[in-house]
Coordinates of C-alpha atoms in Angstrom, one line a residue:
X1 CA 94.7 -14.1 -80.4
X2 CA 91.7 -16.6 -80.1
X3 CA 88.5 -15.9 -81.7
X4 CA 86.2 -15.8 -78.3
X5 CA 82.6 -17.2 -79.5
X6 CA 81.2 -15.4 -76.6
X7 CA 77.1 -15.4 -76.4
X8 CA 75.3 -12.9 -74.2
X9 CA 71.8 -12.9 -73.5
X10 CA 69.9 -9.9 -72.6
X11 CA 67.2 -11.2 -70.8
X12 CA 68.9 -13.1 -68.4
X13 CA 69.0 -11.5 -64.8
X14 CA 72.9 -11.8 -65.1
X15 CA 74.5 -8.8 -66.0
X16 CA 76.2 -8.6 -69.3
X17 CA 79.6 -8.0 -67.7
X18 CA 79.0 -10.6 -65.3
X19 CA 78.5 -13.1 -68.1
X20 CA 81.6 -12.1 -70.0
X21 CA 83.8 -12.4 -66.9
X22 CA 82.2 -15.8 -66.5
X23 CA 82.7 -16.9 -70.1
X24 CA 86.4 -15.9 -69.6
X25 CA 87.8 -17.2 -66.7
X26 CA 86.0 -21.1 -67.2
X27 CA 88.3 -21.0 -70.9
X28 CA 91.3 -20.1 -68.7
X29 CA 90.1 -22.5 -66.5
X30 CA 89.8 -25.2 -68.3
X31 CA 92.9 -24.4 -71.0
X32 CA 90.8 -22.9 -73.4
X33 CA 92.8 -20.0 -73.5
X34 CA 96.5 -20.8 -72.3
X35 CA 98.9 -18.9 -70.3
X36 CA 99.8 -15.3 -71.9
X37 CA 97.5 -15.7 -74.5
X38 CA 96.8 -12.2 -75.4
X39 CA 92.9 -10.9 -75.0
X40 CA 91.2 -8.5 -77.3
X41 CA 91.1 -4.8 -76.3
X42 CA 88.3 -3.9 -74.4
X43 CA 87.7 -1.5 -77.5
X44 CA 87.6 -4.3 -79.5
X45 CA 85.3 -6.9 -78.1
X46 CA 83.0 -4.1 -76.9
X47 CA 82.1 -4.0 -80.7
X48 CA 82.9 -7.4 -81.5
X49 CA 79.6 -8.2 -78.6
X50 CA 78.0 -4.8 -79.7
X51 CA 78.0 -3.9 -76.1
X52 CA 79.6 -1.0 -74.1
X53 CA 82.6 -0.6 -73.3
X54 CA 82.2 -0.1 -69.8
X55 CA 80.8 -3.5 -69.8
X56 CA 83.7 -4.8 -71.0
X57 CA 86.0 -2.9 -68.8
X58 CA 84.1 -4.2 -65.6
X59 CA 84.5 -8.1 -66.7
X60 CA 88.5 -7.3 -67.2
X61 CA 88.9 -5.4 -63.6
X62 CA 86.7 -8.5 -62.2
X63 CA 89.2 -11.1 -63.5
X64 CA 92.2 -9.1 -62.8
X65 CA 91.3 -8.7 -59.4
X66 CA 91.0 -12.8 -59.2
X67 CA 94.2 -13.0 -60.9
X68 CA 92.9 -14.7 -64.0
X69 CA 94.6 -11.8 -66.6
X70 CA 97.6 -9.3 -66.3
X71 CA 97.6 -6.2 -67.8
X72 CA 100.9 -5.3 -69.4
X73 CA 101.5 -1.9 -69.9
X74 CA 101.5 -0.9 -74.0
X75 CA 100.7 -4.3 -74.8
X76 CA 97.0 -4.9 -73.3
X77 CA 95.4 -7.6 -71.7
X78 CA 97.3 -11.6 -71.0
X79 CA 96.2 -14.7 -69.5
X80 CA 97.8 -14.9 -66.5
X81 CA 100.3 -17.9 -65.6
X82 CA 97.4 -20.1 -63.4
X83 CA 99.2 -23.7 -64.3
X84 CA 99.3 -26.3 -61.2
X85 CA 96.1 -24.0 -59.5
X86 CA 93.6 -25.8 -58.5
X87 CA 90.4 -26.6 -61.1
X88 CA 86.9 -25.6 -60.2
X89 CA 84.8 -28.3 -60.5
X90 CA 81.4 -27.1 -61.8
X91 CA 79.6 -29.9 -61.2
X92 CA 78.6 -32.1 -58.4
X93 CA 78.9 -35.2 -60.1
X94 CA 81.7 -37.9 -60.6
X95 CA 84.0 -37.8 -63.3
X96 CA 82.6 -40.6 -64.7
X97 CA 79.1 -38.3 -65.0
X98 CA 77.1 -40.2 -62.4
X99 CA 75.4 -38.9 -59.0
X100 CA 77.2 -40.1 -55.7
X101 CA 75.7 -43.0 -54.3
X102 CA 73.5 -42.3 -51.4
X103 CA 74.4 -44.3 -48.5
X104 CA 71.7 -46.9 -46.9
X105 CA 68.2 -45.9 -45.3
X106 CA 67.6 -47.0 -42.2
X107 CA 63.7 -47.8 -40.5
X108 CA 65.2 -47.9 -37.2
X109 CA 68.2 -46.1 -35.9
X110 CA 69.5 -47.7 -32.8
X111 CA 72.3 -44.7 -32.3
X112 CA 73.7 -44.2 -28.8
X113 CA 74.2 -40.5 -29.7
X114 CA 71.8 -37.5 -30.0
X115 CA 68.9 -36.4 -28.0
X116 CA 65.1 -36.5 -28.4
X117 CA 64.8 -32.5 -29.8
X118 CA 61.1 -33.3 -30.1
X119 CA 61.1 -32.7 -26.2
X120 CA 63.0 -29.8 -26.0
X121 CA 61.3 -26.8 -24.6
X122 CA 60.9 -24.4 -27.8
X123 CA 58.4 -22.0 -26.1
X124 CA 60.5 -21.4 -22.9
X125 CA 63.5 -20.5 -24.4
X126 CA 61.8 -18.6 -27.0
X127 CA 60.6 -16.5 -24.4
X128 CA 63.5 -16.3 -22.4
X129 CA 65.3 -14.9 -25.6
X130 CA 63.1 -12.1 -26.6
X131 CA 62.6 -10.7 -22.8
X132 CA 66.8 -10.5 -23.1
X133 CA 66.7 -8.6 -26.4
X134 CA 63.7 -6.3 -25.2
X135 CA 65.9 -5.2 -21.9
X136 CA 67.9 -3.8 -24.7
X137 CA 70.9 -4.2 -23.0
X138 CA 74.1 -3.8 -24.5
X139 CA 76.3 -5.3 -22.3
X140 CA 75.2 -8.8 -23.8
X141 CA 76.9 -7.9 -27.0
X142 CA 80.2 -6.9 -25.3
X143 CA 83.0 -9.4 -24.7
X144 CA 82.6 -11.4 -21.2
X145 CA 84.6 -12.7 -18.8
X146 CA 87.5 -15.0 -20.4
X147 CA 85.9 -17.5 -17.5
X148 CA 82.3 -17.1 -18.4
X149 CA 79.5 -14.9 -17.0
X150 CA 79.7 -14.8 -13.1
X151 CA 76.0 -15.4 -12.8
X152 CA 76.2 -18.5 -14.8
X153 CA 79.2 -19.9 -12.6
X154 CA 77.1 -19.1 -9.6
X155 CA 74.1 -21.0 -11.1
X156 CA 76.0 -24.1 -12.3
X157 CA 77.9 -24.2 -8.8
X158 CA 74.9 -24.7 -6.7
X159 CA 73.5 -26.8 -9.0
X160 CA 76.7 -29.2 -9.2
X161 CA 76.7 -28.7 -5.3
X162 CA 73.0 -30.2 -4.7
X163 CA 72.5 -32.5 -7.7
X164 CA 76.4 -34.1 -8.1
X165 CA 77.6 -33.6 -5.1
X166 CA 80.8 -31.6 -6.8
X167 CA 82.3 -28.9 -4.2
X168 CA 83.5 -26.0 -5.7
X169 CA 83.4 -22.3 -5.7
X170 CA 82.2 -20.0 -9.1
X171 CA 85.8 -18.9 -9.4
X172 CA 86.6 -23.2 -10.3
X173 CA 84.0 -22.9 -13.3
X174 CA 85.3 -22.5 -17.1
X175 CA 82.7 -22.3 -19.4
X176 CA 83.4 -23.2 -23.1
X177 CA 81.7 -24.2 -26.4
X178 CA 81.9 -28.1 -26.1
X179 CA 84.1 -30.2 -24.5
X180 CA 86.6 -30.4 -27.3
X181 CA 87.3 -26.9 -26.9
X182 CA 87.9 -27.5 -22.5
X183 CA 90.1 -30.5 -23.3
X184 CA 92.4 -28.2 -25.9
X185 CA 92.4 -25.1 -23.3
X186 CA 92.8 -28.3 -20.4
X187 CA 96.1 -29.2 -23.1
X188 CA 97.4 -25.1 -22.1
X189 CA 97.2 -25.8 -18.6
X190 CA 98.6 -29.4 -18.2
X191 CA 101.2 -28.7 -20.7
X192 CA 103.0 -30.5 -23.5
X193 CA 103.7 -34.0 -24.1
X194 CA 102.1 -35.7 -20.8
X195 CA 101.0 -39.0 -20.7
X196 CA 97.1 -39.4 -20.8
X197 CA 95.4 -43.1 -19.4
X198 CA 92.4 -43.9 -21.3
X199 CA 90.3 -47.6 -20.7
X200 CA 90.3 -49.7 -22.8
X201 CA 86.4 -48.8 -24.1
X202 CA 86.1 -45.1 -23.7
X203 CA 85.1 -41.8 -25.6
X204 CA 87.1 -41.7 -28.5
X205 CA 87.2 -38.1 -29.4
X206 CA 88.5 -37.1 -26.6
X207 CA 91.8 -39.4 -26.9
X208 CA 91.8 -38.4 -30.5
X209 CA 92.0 -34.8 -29.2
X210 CA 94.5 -35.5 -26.6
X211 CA 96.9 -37.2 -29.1
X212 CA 96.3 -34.7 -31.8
X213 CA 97.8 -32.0 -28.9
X214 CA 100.8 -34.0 -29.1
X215 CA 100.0 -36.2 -25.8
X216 CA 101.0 -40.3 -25.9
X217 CA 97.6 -41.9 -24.9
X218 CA 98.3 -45.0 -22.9
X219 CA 95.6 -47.9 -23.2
X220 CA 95.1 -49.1 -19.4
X221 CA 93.5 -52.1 -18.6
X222 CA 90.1 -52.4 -16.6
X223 CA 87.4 -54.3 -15.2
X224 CA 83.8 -54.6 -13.2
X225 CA 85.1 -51.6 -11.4
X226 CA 86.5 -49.4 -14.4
X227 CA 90.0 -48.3 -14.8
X228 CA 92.6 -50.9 -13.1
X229 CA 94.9 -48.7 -10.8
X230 CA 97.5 -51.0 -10.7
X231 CA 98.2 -51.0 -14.5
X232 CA 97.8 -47.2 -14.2
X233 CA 100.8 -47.2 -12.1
X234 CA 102.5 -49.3 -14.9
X235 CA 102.0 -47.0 -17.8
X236 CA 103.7 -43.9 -16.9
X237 CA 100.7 -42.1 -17.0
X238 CA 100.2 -38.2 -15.3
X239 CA 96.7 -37.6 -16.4
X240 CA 93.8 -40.2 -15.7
X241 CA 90.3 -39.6 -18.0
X242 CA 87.7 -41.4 -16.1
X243 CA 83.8 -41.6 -16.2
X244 CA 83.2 -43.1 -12.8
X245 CA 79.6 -42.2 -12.7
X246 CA 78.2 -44.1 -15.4
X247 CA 81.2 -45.2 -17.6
X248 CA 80.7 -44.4 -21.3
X249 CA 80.2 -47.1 -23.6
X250 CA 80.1 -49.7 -21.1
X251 CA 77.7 -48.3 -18.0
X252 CA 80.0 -49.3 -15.4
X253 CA 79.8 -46.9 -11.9
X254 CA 82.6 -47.1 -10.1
X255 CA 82.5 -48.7 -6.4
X256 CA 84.6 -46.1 -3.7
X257 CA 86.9 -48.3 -3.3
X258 CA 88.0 -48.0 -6.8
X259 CA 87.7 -44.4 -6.6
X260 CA 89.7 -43.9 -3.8
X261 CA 92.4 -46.0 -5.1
X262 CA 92.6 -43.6 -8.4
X263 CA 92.7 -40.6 -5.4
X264 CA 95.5 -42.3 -3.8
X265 CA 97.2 -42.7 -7.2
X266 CA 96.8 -39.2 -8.4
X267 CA 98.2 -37.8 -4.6
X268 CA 101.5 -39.8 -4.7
X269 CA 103.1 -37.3 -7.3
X270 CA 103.0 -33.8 -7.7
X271 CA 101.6 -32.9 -11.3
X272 CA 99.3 -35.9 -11.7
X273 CA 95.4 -35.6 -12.0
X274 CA 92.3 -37.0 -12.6
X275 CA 90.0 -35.8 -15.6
X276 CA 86.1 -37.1 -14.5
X277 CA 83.6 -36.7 -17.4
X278 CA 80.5 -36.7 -15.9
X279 CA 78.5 -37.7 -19.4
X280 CA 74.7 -38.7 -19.3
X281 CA 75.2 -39.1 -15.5
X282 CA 71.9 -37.4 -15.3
X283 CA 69.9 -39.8 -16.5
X284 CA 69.8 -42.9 -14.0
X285 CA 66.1 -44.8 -14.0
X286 CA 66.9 -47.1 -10.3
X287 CA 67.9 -45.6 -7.3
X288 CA 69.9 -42.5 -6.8
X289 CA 72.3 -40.5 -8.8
X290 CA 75.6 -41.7 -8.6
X291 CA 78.4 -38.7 -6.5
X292 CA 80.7 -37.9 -8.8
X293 CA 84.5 -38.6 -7.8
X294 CA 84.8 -34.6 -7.7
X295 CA 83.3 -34.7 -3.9
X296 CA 85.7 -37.5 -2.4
X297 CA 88.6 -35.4 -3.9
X298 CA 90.7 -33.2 -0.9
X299 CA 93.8 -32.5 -2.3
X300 CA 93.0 -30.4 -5.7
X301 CA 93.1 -33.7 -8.1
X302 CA 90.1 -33.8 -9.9
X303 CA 89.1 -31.4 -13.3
X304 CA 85.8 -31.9 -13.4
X305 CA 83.8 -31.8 -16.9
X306 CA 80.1 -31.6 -17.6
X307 CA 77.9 -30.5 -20.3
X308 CA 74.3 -29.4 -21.2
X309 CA 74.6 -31.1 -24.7
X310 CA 73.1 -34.3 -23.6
X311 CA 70.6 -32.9 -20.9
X312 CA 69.3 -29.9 -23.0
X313 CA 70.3 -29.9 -26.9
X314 CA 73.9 -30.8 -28.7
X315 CA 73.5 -27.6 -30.3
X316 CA 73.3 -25.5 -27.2
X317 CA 77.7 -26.0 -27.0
X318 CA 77.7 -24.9 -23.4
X319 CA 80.4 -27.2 -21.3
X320 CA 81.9 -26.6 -18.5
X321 CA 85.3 -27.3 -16.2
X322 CA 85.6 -27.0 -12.7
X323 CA 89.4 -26.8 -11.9
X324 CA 91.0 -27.7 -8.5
X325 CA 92.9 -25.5 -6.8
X326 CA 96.3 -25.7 -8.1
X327 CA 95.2 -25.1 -11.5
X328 CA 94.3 -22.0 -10.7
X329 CA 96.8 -20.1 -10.3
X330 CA 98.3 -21.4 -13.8
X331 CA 95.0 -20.7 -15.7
X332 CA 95.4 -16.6 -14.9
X333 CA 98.8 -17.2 -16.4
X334 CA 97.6 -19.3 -19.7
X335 CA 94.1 -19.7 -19.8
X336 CA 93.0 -15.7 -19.9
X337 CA 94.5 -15.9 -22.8
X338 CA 91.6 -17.5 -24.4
X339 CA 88.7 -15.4 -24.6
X340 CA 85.0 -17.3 -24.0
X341 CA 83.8 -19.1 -26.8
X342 CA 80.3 -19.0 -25.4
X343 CA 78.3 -16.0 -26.4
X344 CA 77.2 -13.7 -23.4
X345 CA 73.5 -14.3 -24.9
X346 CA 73.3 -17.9 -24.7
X347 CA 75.0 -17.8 -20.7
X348 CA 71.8 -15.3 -19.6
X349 CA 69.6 -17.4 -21.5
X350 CA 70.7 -20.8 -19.7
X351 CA 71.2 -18.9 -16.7
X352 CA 67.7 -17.8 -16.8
X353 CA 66.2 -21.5 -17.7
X354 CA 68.4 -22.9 -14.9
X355 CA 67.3 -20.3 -12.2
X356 CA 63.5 -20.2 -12.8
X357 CA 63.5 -24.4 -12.7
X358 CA 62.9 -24.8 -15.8
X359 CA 66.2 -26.8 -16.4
X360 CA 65.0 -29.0 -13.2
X361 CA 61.4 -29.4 -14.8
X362 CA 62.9 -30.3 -18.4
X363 CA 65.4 -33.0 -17.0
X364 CA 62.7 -35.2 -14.8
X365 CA 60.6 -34.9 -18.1
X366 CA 63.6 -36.4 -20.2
X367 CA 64.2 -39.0 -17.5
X368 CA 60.3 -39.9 -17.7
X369 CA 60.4 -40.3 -21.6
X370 CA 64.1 -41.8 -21.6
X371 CA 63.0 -44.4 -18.9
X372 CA 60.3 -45.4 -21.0
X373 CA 61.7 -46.1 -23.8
X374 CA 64.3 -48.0 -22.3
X375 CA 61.3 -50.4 -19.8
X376 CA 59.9 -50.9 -23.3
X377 CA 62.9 -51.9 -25.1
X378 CA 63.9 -54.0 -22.6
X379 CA 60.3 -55.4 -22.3
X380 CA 60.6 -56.1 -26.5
X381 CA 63.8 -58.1 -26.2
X382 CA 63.1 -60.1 -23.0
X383 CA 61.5 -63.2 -25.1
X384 CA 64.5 -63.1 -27.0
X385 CA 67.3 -63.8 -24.2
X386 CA 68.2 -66.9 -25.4
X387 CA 70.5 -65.3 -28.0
X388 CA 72.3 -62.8 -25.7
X389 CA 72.8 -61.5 -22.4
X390 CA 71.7 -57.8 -21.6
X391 CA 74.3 -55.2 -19.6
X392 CA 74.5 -51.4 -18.9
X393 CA 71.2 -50.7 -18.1
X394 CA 69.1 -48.8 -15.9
X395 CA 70.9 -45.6 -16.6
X396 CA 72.1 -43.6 -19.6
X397 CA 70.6 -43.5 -23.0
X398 CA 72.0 -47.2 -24.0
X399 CA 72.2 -50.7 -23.1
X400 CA 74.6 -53.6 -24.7
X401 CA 73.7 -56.8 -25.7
X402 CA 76.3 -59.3 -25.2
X403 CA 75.8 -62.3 -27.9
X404 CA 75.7 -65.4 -27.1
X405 CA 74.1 -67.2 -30.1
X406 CA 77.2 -67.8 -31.8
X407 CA 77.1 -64.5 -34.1
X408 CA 80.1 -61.7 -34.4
X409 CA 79.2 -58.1 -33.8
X410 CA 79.8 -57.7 -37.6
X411 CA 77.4 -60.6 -38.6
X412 CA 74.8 -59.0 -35.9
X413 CA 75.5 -56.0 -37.7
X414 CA 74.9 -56.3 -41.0
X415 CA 71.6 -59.1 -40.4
X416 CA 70.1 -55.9 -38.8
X417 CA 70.9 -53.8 -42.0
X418 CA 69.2 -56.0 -44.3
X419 CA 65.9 -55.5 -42.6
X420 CA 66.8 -51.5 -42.1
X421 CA 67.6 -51.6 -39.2
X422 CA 70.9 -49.7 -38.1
X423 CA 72.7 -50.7 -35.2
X424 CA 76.1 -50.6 -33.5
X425 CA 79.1 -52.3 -32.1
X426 CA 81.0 -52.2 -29.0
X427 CA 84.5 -52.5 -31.0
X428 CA 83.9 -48.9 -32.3
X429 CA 84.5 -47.3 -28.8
X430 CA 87.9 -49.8 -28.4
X431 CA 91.3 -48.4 -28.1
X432 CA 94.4 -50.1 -29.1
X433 CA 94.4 -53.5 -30.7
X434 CA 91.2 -54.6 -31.8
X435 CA 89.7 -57.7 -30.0
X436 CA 86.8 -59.6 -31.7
X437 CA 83.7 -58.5 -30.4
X438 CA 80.8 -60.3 -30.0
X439 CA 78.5 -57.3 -28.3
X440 CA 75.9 -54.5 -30.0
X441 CA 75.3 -50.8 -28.7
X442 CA 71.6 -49.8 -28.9
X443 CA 70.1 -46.7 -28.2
X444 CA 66.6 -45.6 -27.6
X445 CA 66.6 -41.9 -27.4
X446 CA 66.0 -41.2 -30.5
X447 CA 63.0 -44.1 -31.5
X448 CA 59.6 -43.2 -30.6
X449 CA 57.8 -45.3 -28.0
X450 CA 55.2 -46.6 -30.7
X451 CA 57.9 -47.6 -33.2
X452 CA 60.1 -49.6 -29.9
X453 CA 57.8 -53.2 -29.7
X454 CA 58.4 -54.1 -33.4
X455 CA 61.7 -52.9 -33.5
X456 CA 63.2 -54.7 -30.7
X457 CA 60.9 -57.6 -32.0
X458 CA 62.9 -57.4 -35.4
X459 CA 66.0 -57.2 -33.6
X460 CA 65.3 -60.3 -31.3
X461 CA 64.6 -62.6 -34.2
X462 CA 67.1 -61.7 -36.2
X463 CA 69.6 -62.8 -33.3
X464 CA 67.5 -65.7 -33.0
X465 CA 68.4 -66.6 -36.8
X466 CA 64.4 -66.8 -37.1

């Protein structure tokens, strides 16, 4: 048996047991006291410590329950066999005993991603909150509908009705928490091992998703007018994810001839459909709001998915599907199964902010702000065209610049980060084999109009090699 150099102190706020249990299991630990060593009696180093024995007694139960010690009966107290278990690091530094670096610090963030929380209307939905919790109703804390609260549905139909032209009925609606978690339940009712088209440029995560469901993703070519339907047919595909509104990264809307063609495609074979995310198609600055492909659709083709991430907060996780028709019937089989994975609180609350026009008020704010800042960016870079060519704009929270004074995206990319600035490239929204890029990604939701000139004035001379 080990000597155990154990030193309590009194006046900590740590217990006394606490600190012998904690003495004990970082020498088993670390080796200090090997596999089926034996360990005093708790008689024993109760008076080795001059402490009670009960003390003791407490630090032993503590690391048996953990599994650290065995008690054997006649024998006493072992170290249990913990060889090939994991180590607890106790520190957060490198083994070579220096802090992790810290990556780079950026003035100016040019991310297409995020929203401008600054904006978002704190005292509203504060109060919308505590006049739910004062009803004192109990229903809110019960488990919903598996579909979503009926009331939200309602709201969310009428709204896609009048401000996306989408036609569908409460009973269409899904709510979920994101749309990663309505593209897995969308993965119960489509089934296994279908062939999903993505463009070529396109949301990531979602193929990520699809392929990690155990789907092929098939690459499809595109152009001006989005995905090519011809190559669709080529691919084998049964499931189309489109963005026809305002395509996501490149801004691309979708012409009706186009859309009808992707119709036509998805009626010549029982099983097939189109997927429309309807991302940031909200925020347009010329002309109208872009239909979605949803209200051209009249034979049960389209699932249509939207969010109030990008309009509201990311945090508020309240996506929703609207299924056609002949998913119905299949998602009483599967998709009950799934209970929601919004809280009933959050629904009434949103339902609430939709109904009493606040949502409506909050959204022409956020286009007000968002077209701004994009008139002033565009305003900062204009005596800079020689070195590129601007596309995507006038809708969305993003615009491209397409280079054209001889730099890569990569070279673009890390000229801006020597002056701390942070911006991005096309390539990181490619799918398939990487082609050299020679366009940037900048967003302007999250820079503040005062801090747009001289950023997009740093911007346009680097590009300009000034």
């Amino acid at each position: 048996m080990n000597e155990l150099t154990i030193s309590l102190d009194s006046h900590l706020s740590q217990p006394l047991y606490e600190q012998i249990y904690e003495y004990l299991k970082n020498e088993i630990q670390s080796g200090g006291l090997p596999c089926q060593e034996r360990l005093p009696s708790t008689r024993m180093l109760s008076k080795h410590l001059d402490v009670s024995r009960s003390t003791v007694t407490l630090a032993y139960e503590q690391l048996l329950s953990e599994g650290y010690i065995e008690n054997q009966p006649s024998r006493g107290y072992f170290v249990s066999d913990v060889e090939g278990l994991y180590r607890i690091s106790r520190t957060s530094q490198s083994s070579s005993g220096t802090a992790p670096k810290e990556g780079p610090v950026y003035q100016y963030d040019f991310s297409p991603s995020g929203v401008d929380l600054d904006k978002f209307p704190h005292n509203i939905w504060r109060r919308l909150s505590k006049n739910l919790l004062l009803d004192n109703s109990q229903d809110l804390f019960r488990l919903g509908d598996a579909k979503g609260e009926r009331g939200l549905r309602e709201t969310i139909a009428s709204y896609l009705h009048q401000a996306r032209g989408v036609s569908c009925s409460p009973d269409q609606i899904v709510i979920g928490a994101g749309n990663d978690y309505l593209l897995m339940l969308l993965h119960t009712l489509l089934g296994e091992k279908r062939v999903y088209a993505f463009e070529r440029y396109t949301y990531k995560k979602a193929s990520d998703i699809v392929k990690v469901l155990g789907n092929t993703v098939e690459v499809t070519g595109m152009d001006e007018s989005g995905m090519k339907v011809d190559a669709l047919k080529k691919n084998g595909a049964s499931v189309a994810y489109v963005m026809p509104s305002h395509q996501y990264p490149l801004g691309i809307v979708m012409p009706v001839k186009r859309r009808l063609q992707l119709l036509a495609w998805a009626q010549e074979e029982e099983g097939r459909y189109i997927i429309e995310d309807d991302y940031d198609s909200e925020f347009r600055y010329k002309g109208k709001p872009i239909p979605a492909l949803q209200g051209y659709d009249t034979s049960g083709k389209v699932i249509y998915i939207g969010t109030f991430s990008k309009s509201i907060a990311p945090a508020i996780r309240i996506s929703f599907l609207v299924l056609p028709e002949p998913l119905l019937e299949v998602y009483e089989k599967r998709g009950r199964l799934f209970s929601t994975t919004v809280p009933r609180m959050d629904q009434q609350i949103l339902t609430e902010f939709i109904q009493g026009g606040y949502y409506e008020r909050h959204l022409n704010r956020m286009r007000s702000v968002y077209r701004t800042r994009h008139d002033m960016l565009l305003e900062g870079l204009r005596p800079f065209q020689k070195a590129f060519k601007i596309r995507g704009e006038h809708a969305g929270t993003h615009i491209l610049l397409e280079l054209t004074n001889g730099m890569t995206e990569k070279e673009a990319i890390e000229a801006a980060k020597k002056e701390a600035i942070r911006i991005y490239g096309l390539s990181s929204y490619e799918l398939g084999e990487k082609h050299p890029s020679v366009t940037l990604i900048l967003g302007y939701v999250n820079i503040r109009e005062k801090e747009i000139p001289d950023a997009a004035k740093l911007i346009g001379k680097l590009l300009l090699r000034e």
